[in-house]
Coordinates of C-alpha atoms and ligand atoms in Angstrom, one line a residue:
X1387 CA -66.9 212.6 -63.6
X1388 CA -67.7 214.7 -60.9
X1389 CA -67.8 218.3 -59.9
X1390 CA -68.1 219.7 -56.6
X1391 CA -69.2 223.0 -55.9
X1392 CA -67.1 225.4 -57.8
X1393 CA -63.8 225.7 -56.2
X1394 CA -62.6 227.0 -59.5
X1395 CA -65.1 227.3 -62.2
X1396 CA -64.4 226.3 -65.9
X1397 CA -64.7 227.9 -69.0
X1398 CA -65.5 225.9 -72.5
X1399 CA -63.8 227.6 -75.1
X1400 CA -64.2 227.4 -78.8
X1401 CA -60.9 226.7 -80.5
X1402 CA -59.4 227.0 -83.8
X1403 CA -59.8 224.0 -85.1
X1404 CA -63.5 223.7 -84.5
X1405 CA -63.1 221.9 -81.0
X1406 CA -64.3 222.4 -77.5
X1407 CA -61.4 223.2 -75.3
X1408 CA -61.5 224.1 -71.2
X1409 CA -59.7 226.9 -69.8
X1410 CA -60.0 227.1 -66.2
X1411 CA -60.1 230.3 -64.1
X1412 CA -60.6 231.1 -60.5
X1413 CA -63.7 231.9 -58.3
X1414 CA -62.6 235.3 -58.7
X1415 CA -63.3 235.8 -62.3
X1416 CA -67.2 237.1 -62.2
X1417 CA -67.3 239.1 -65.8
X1418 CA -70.9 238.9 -66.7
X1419 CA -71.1 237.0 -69.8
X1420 CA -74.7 237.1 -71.8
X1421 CA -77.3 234.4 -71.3
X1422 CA -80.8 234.0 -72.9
X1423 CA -83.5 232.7 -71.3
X1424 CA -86.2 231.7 -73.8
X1425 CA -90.0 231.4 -71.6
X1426 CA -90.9 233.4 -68.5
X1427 CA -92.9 231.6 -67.0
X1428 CA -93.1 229.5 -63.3
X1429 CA -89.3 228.4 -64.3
X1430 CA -88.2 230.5 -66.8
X1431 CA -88.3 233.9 -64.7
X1432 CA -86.7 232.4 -61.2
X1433 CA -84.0 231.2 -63.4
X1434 CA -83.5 234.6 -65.1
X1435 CA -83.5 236.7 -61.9
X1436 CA -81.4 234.2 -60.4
X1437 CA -79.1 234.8 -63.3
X1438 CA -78.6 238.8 -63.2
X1439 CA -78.3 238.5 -59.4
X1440 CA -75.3 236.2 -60.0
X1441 CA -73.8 238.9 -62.6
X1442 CA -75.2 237.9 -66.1
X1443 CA -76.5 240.1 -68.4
X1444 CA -79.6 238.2 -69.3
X1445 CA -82.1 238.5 -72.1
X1446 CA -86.0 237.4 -71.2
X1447 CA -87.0 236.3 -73.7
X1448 CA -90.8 235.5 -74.6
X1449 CA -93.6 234.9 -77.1
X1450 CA -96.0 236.5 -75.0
X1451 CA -96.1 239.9 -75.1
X1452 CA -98.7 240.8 -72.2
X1453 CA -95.8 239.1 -70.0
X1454 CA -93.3 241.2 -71.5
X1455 CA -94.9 243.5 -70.8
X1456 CA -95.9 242.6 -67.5
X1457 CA -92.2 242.0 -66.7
X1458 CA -91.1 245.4 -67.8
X1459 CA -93.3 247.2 -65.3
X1460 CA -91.8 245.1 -63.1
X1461 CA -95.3 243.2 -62.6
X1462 CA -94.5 239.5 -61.6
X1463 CA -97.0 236.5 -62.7
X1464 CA -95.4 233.8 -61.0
X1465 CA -94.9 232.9 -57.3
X1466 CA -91.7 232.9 -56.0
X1467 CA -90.7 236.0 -57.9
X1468 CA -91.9 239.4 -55.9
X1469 CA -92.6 242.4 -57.5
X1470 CA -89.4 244.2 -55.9
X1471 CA -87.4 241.0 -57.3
X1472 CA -88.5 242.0 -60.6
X1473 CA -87.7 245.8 -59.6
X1474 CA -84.0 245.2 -58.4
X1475 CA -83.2 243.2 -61.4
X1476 CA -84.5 246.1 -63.8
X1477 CA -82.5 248.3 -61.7
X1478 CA -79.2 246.7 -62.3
X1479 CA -79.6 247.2 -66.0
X1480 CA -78.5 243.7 -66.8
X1481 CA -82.2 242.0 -66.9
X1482 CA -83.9 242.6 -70.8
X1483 CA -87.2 241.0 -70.8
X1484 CA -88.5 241.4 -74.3
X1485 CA -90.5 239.2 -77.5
X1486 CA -88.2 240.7 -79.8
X1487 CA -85.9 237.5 -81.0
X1488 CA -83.3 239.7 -82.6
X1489 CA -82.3 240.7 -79.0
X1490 CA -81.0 236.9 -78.3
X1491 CA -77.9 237.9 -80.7
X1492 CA -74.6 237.0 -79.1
X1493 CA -76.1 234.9 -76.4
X1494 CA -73.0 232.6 -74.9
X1495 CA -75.7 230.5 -72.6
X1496 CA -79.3 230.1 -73.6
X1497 CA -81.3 228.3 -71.5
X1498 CA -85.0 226.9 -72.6
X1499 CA -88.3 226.7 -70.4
X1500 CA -90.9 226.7 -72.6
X1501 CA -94.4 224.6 -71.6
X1502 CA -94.4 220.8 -72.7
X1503 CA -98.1 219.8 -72.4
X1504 CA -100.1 216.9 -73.5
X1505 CA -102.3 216.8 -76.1
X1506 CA -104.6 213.8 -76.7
X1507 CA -102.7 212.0 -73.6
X1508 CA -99.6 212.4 -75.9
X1509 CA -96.6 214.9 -75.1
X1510 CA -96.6 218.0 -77.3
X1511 CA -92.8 219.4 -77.8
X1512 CA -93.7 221.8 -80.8
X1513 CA -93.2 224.5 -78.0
X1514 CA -89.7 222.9 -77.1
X1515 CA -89.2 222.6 -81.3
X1516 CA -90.3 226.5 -81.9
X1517 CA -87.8 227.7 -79.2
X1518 CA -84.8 225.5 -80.5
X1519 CA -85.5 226.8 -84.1
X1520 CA -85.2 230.4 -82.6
X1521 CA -82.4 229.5 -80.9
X1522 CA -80.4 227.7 -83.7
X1523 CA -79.8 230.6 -86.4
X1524 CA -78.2 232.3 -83.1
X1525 CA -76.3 229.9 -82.1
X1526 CA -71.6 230.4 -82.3
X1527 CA -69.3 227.9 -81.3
X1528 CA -68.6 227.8 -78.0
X1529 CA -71.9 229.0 -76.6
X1530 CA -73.8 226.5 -74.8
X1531 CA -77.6 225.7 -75.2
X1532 CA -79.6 224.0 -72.3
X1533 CA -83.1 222.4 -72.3
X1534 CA -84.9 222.7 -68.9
X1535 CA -88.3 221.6 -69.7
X1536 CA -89.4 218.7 -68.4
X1537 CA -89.8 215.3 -71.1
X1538 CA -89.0 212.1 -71.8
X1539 CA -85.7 210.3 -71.8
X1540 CA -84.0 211.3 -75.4
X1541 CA -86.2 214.5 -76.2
X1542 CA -82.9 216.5 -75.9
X1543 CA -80.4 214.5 -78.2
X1544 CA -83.1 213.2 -80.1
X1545 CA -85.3 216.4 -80.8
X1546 CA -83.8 219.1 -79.3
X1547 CA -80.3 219.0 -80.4
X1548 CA -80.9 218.0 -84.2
X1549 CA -82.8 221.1 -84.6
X1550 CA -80.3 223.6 -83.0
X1551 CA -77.7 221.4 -85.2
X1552 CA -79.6 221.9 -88.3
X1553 CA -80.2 225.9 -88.1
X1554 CA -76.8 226.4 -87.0
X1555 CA -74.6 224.1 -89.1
X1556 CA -72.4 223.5 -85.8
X1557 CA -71.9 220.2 -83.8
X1558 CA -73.0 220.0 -80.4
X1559 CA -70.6 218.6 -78.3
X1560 CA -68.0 219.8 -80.7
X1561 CA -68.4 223.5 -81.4
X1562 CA -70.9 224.2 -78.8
X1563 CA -72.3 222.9 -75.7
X1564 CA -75.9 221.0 -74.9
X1565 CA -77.3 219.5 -72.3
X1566 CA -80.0 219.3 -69.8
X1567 CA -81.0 220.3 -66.4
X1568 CA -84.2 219.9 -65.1
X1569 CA -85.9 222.7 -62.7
X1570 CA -87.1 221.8 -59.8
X1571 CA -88.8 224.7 -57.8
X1572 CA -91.8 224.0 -56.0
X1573 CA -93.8 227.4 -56.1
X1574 CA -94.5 228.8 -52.5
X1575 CA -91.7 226.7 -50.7
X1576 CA -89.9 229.5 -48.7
X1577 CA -87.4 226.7 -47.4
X1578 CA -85.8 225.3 -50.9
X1579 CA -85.7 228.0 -53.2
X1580 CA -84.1 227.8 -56.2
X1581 CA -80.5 228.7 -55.2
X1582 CA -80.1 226.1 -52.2
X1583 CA -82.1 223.4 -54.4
X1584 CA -79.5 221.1 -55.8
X1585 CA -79.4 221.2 -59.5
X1586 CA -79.5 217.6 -61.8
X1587 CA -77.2 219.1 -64.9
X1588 CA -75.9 216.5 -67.2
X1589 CA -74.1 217.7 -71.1
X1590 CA -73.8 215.4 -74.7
X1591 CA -70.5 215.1 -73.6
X1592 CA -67.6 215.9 -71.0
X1593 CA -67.4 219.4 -72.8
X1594 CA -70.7 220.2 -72.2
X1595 CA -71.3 219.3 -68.9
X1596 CA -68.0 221.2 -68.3
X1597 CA -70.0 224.0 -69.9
X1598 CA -73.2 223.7 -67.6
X1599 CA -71.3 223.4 -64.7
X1600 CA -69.7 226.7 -65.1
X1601 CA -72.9 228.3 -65.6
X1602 CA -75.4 226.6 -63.0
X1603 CA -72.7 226.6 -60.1
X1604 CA -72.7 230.2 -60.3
X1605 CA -76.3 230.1 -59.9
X1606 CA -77.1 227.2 -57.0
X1607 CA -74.6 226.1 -54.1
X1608 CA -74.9 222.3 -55.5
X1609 CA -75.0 220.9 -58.6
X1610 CA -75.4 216.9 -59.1
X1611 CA -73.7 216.0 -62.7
X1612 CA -75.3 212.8 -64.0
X1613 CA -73.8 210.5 -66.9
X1614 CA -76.2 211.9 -70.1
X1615 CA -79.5 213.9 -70.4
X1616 CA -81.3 210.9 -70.8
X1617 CA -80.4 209.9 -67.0
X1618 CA -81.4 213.6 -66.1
X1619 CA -84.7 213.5 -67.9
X1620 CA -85.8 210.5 -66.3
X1621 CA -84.5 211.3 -62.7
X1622 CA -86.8 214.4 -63.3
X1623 CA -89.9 212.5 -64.4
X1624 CA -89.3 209.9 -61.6
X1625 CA -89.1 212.9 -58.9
X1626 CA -92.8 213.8 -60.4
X1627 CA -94.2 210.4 -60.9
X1628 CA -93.0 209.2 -57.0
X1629 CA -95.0 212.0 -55.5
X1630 CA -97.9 211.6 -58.1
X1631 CA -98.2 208.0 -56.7
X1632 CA -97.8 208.8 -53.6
X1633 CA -100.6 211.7 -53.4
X1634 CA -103.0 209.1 -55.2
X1635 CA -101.8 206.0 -52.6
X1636 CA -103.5 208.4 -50.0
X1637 CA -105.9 209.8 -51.8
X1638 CA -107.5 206.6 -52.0
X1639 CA -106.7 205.9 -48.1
X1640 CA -108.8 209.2 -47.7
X1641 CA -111.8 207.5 -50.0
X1642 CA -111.5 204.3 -48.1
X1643 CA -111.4 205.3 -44.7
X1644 CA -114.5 207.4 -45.1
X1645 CA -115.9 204.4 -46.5
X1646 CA -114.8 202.5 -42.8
X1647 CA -115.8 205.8 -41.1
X1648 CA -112.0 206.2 -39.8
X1649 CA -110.2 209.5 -40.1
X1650 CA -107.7 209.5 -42.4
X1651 CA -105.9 212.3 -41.3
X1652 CA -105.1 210.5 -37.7
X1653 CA -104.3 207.1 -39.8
X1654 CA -101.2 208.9 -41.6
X1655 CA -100.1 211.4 -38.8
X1656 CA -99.4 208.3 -36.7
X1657 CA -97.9 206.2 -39.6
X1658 CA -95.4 209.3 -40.3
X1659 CA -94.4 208.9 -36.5
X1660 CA -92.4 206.2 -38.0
X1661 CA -88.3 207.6 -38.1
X1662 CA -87.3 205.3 -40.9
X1663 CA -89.0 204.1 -44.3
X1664 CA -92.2 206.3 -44.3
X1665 CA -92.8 209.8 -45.9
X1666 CA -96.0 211.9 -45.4
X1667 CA -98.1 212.6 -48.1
X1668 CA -101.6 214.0 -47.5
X1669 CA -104.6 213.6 -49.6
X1670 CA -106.6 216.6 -50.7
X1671 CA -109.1 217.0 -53.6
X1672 CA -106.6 216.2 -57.0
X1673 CA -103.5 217.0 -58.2
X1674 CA -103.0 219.9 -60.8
X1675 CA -100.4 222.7 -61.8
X1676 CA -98.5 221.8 -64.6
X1677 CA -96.3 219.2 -63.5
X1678 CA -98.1 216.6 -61.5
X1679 CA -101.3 216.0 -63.9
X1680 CA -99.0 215.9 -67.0
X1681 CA -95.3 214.7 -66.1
X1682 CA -96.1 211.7 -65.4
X1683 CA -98.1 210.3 -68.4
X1684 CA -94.4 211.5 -70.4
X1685 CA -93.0 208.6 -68.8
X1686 CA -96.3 206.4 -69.4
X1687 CA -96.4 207.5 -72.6
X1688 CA -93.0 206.4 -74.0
X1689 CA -92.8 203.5 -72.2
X1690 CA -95.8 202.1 -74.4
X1691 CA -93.7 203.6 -77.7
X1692 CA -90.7 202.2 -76.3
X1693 CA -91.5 199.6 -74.8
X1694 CA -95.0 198.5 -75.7
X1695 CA -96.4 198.2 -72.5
X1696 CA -98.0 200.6 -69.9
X1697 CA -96.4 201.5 -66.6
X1698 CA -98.8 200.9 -64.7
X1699 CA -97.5 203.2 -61.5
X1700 CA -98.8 206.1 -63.6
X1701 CA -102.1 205.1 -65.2
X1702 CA -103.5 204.1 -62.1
X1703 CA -102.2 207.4 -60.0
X1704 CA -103.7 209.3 -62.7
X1705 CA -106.8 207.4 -62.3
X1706 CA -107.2 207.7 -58.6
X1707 CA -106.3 211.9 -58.7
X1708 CA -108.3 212.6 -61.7
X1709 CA -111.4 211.1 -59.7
X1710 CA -110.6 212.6 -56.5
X1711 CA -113.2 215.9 -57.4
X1712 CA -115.7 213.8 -58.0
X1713 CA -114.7 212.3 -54.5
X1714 CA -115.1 215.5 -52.7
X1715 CA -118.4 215.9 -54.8
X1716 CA -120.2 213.6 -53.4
X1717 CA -119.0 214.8 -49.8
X1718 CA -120.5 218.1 -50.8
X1719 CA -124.0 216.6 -52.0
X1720 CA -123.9 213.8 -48.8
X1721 CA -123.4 217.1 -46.3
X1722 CA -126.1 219.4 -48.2
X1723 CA -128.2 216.2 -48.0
X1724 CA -128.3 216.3 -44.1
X1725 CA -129.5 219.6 -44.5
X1726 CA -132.3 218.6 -46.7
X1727 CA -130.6 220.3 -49.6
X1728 CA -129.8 219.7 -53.1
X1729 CA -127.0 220.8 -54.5
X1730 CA -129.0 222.9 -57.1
X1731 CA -130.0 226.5 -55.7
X1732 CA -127.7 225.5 -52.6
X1733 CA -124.6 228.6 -52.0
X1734 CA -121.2 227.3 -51.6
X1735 CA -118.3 229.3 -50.5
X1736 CA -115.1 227.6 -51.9
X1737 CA -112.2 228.6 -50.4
X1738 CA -108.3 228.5 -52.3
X1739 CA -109.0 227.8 -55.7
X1740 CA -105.0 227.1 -56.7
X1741 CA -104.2 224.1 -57.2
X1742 CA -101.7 223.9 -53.5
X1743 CA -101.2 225.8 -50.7
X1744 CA -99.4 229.3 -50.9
X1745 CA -99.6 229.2 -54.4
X1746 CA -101.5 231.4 -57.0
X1747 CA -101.5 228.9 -60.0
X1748 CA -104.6 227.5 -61.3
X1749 CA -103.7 225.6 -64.6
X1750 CA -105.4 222.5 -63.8
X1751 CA -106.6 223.1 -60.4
X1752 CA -108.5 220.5 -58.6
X1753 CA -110.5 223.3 -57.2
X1754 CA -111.6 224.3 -60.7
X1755 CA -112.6 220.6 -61.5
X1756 CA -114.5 220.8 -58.3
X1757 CA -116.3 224.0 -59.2
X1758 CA -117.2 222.8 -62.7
X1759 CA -118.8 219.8 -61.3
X1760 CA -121.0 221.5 -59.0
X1761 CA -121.6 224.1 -61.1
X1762 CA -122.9 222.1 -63.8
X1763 CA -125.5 220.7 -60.7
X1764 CA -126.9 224.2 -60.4
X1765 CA -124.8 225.4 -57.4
X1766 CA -125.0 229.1 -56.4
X1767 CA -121.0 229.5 -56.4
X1768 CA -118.7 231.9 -54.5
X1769 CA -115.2 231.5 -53.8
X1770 CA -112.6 233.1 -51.6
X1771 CA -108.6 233.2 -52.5
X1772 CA -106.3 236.0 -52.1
X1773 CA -103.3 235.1 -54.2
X1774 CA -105.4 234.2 -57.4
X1775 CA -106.8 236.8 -60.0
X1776 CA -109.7 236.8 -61.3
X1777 CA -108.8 236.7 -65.1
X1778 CA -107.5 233.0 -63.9
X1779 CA -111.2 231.5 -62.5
X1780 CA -113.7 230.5 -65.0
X1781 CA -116.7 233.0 -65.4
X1782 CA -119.2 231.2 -63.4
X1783 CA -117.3 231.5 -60.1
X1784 CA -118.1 234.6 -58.4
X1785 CA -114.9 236.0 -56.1
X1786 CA -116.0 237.5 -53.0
X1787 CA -113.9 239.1 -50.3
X1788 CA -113.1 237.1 -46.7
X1789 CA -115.6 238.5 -44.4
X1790 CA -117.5 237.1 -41.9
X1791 CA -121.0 237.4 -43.7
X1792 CA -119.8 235.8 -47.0
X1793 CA -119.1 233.0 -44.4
X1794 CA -122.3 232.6 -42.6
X1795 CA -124.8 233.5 -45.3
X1796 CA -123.9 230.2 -47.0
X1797 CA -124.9 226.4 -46.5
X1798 CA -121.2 224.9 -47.0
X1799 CA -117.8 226.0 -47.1
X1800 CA -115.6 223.6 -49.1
X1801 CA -112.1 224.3 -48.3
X1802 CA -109.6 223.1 -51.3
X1803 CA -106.2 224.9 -50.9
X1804 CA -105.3 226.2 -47.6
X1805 CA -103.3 229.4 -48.2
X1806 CA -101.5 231.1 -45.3
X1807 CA -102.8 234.0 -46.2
X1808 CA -106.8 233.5 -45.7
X1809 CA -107.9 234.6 -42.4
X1810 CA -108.6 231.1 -40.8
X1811 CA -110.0 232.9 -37.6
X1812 CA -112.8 234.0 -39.6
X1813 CA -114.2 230.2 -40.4
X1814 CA -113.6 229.1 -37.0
X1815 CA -115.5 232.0 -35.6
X1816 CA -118.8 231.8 -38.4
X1817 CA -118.7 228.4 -40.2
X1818 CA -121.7 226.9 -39.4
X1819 CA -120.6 224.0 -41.7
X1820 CA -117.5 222.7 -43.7
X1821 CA -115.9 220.5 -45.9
X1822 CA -112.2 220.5 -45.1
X1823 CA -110.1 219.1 -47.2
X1824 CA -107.0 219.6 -46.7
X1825 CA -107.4 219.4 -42.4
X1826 CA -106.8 222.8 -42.0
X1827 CA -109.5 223.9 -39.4
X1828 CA -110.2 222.8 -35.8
X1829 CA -113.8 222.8 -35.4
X1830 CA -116.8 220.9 -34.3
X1831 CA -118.3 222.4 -37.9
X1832 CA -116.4 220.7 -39.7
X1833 CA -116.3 217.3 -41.4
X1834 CA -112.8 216.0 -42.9
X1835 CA -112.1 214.5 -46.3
Ligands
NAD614 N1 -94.2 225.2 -63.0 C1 -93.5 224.4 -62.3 O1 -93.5 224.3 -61.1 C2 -92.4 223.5 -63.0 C3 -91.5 222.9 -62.3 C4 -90.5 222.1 -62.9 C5 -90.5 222.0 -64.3 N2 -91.5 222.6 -65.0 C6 -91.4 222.4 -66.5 O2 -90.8 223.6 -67.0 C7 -91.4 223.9 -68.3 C8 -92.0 225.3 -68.3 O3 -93.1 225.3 -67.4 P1 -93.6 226.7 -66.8 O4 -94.4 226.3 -65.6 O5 -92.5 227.7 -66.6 O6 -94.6 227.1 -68.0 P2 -95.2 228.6 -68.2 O7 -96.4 228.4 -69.1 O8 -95.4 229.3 -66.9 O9 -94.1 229.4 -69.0 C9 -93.7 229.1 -70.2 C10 -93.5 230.3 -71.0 O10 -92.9 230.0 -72.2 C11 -93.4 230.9 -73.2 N3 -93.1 230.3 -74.5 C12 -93.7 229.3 -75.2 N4 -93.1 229.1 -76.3 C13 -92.1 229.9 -76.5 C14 -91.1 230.2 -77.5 N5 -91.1 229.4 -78.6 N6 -90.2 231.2 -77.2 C15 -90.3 231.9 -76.1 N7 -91.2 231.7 -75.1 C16 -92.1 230.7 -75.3 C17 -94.8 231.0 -72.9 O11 -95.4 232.2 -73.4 C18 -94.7 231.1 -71.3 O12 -94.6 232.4 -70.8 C19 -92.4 222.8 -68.5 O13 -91.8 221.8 -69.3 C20 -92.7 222.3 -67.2 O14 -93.2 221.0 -67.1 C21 -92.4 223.4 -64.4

């Protein structure tokens, strides 16, 4: 099947005899109808906001009630979402972000973005399993329930869907909707935000995708219907794993040049002057957030269950990124070195502690990792980043503000996310000596991953 953008958008209906039928209407018809959105977090809150501007009355709904209440003072937590986003959609009276799960009463689309981490190297959906149970009990025929966290092929028919089936005592596919659409913003990208990103939806059957079409092309200009979730959840965990593999392939470029004493920098900037069959990547000191470092190993992971054997793509990209810190270590301990330092009782400035550029996440930042390690070698540590807070940064790193004397009165700057927003200037004009990398500065100070 296949669905353009909405010309005319299509309405799943519940009908007497217990089956799905489609009524279709025009463009035209916008009465907001009343969608849940369980998890407010990176994906969870775009979505939502995206919703109520496109007329829904939406519910917020979340477990954690500092966000809640974050969100009703229309305080934003995530990137991409603005304080005066959060504001406007308040404003309209259609945006309810509460914990309360009586509120997700009546719900006709609920959509679900709850974390799906790893634990002991093995995905843990019991956050995806405690959202479906809330969900269930809630649940009327003709409604339609979508899973948007990212997993393996089958978790939605195989874990998702039973649940919401069980605590409902409805079909999907037959007296209410289910499918899957995976998210696919990329924090701090002002170019593809989240309504000019196409959207992979895919439903249990014809119905449902009929279902998620009428909601998500109300929400982006291009959706991209796919056969069954299964093919959705992979596609999603192959659009991770591809640039997870391709961050490690240069990553270990980066540690291999230095070893040959070329730059690596000037190695891929003239391979990406190549029109046809090259992307960039650029190396840096590790992945993190929460896709990259975890995503990934879900597709490793079941294809050992599956399939009995590793996939080999992903254990050894998660190999190469995991040691990149250590990598940029040992940069840090040969450059104190040539000062006649040790590392111990030496003061380095790190500068961007989120994990990428623009970005004020730190769940698994490589610029932690890096910190930890030289922190554990008796470094005097200070770091500089104006999008993170402090509650995010382990104890021992000590947040100063970007002035010039935090910059000279210190024997290295280590830069590890180059935010827009950090006054480059400064380091140009009063770094004595630097660690770059992610090749953001142009001077002789400074040495190159
Ligand atoms: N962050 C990204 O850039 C990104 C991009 C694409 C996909 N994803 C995927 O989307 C999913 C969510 O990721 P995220 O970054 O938004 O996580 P997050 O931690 O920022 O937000 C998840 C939210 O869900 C809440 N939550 C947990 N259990 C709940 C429950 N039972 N009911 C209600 N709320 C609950 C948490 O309190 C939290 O606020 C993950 O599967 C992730 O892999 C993330």
């Amino acid at each position: 099947m296949t669905i353009d953008r909405c010309t005319a958008s299509i309405r799943v209906v519940a009908t007497g005899d217990n089956k799905l039928g489609v009524s279709v209407y025009g463009i035209s018809d916008n009465s907001p109808r009343r969608v849940v959105v369980v998890g407010q977090g990176y994906v969870g809150l775009p979505v939502a906001i995206r919703a109520v501007e496109a007329g829904f009355d939406v519910v917020g709904f979340d477990i954690d009630k500092t966000r809640v209440d974050c969100l009703r003072k229309a305080q934003t937590y995530v990137d991409d979402i603005t304080d005066s986003d959060l504001a406007g959609a308040m404003s309209t009276g259609r945006y309810l972000p509460t914990d309360d799960p009586a509120a997700l009463a009546g719900f006709d689309v609920a959509v679900v973005c709850v974390p799906t981490p790893l634990r002991d190297g093995a995905p843990d959906l019991s956050y995806v399993e405690d959202a479906a149970a809330t969900i269930a009990p809630r649940i009327r025929p003709g409604c339609c329930v979508v899973l948007e966290s990212t997993s393996y092929p089958g978790t939605t028919e195989e874990i998702f869907i039973p649940i919401l089936e069980a605590g409902s005592n409805l079909r999907a596919g037959k007296q209410f909707s289910a499918g899957y659409s995976p998210e696919r913003i990329d924090p701090g990208n002002e170019t593809w935000r989240f309504h000019n990103t196409p959207k992979i939806i895919s439903g249990v059957n014809e119905a449902s995708l009929h279902a998620l079409q009428d909601f998500y092309g109300r929400l982006v200009e291009r959706t991209v219907p796919v056969s069954a979730p299964r093919e959705a959840e992979l596609a999603k965990l192959l659009e991770n794993t591809f640039r997870h593999v391709n961050i490690a392939l240069v990553n270990e470029l980066a540690t291999y040049c230095h070893g040959l004493g070329l730059d690596v920098w000037s190695v891929i900037d003239a391979a990406a002057t190549k029109p046809f069959g090259f992307m960039k990547f650029t190396p840096g000191p590790g992945v993190g957030g929460h896709c990259l470092p975890i995503d990934p190993s879900y597709l490793s992971w079941q294809a050992r269950r599956s399939l009995g054997r590793a996939f080999r793509f992903v254990d050894i990209a998660n190999d190469v990124n995991d040691h990149m810190p250590d990598h940029v270590v040992s940069r840090v301990v040969a450059q104190l070195n040539q000062q006649r330092k040790s590392v111990k009782g030496s003061r380095i400035l790190l500068v961007g502690l989120a994990y990428k550029r623009n970005s004020r996440d730190t769940r698994k930042s490589p610029a932690i990792a890096v910190a930890k390690r030289l922190d554990d070698l008796g470094a005097d540590l200070r770091a500089i980043d104006p999008l993170v807070s402090e509650d995010a940064i382990p104890c021992f790193i000590q947040m100063v503000p970007c002035e010039p004397r935090q910059i000279t009165d210190t024997d290295l700057v280590v830069v590890l996310a180059d935010h827009d927003a950090i006054a480059w200037e400064l380091f140009e004009q009063h770094a004595h000596r630097v660690l770059d990398t992610r090749n953001r500065l142009r001077v002789p100070a400074v040495t190159r991953l």
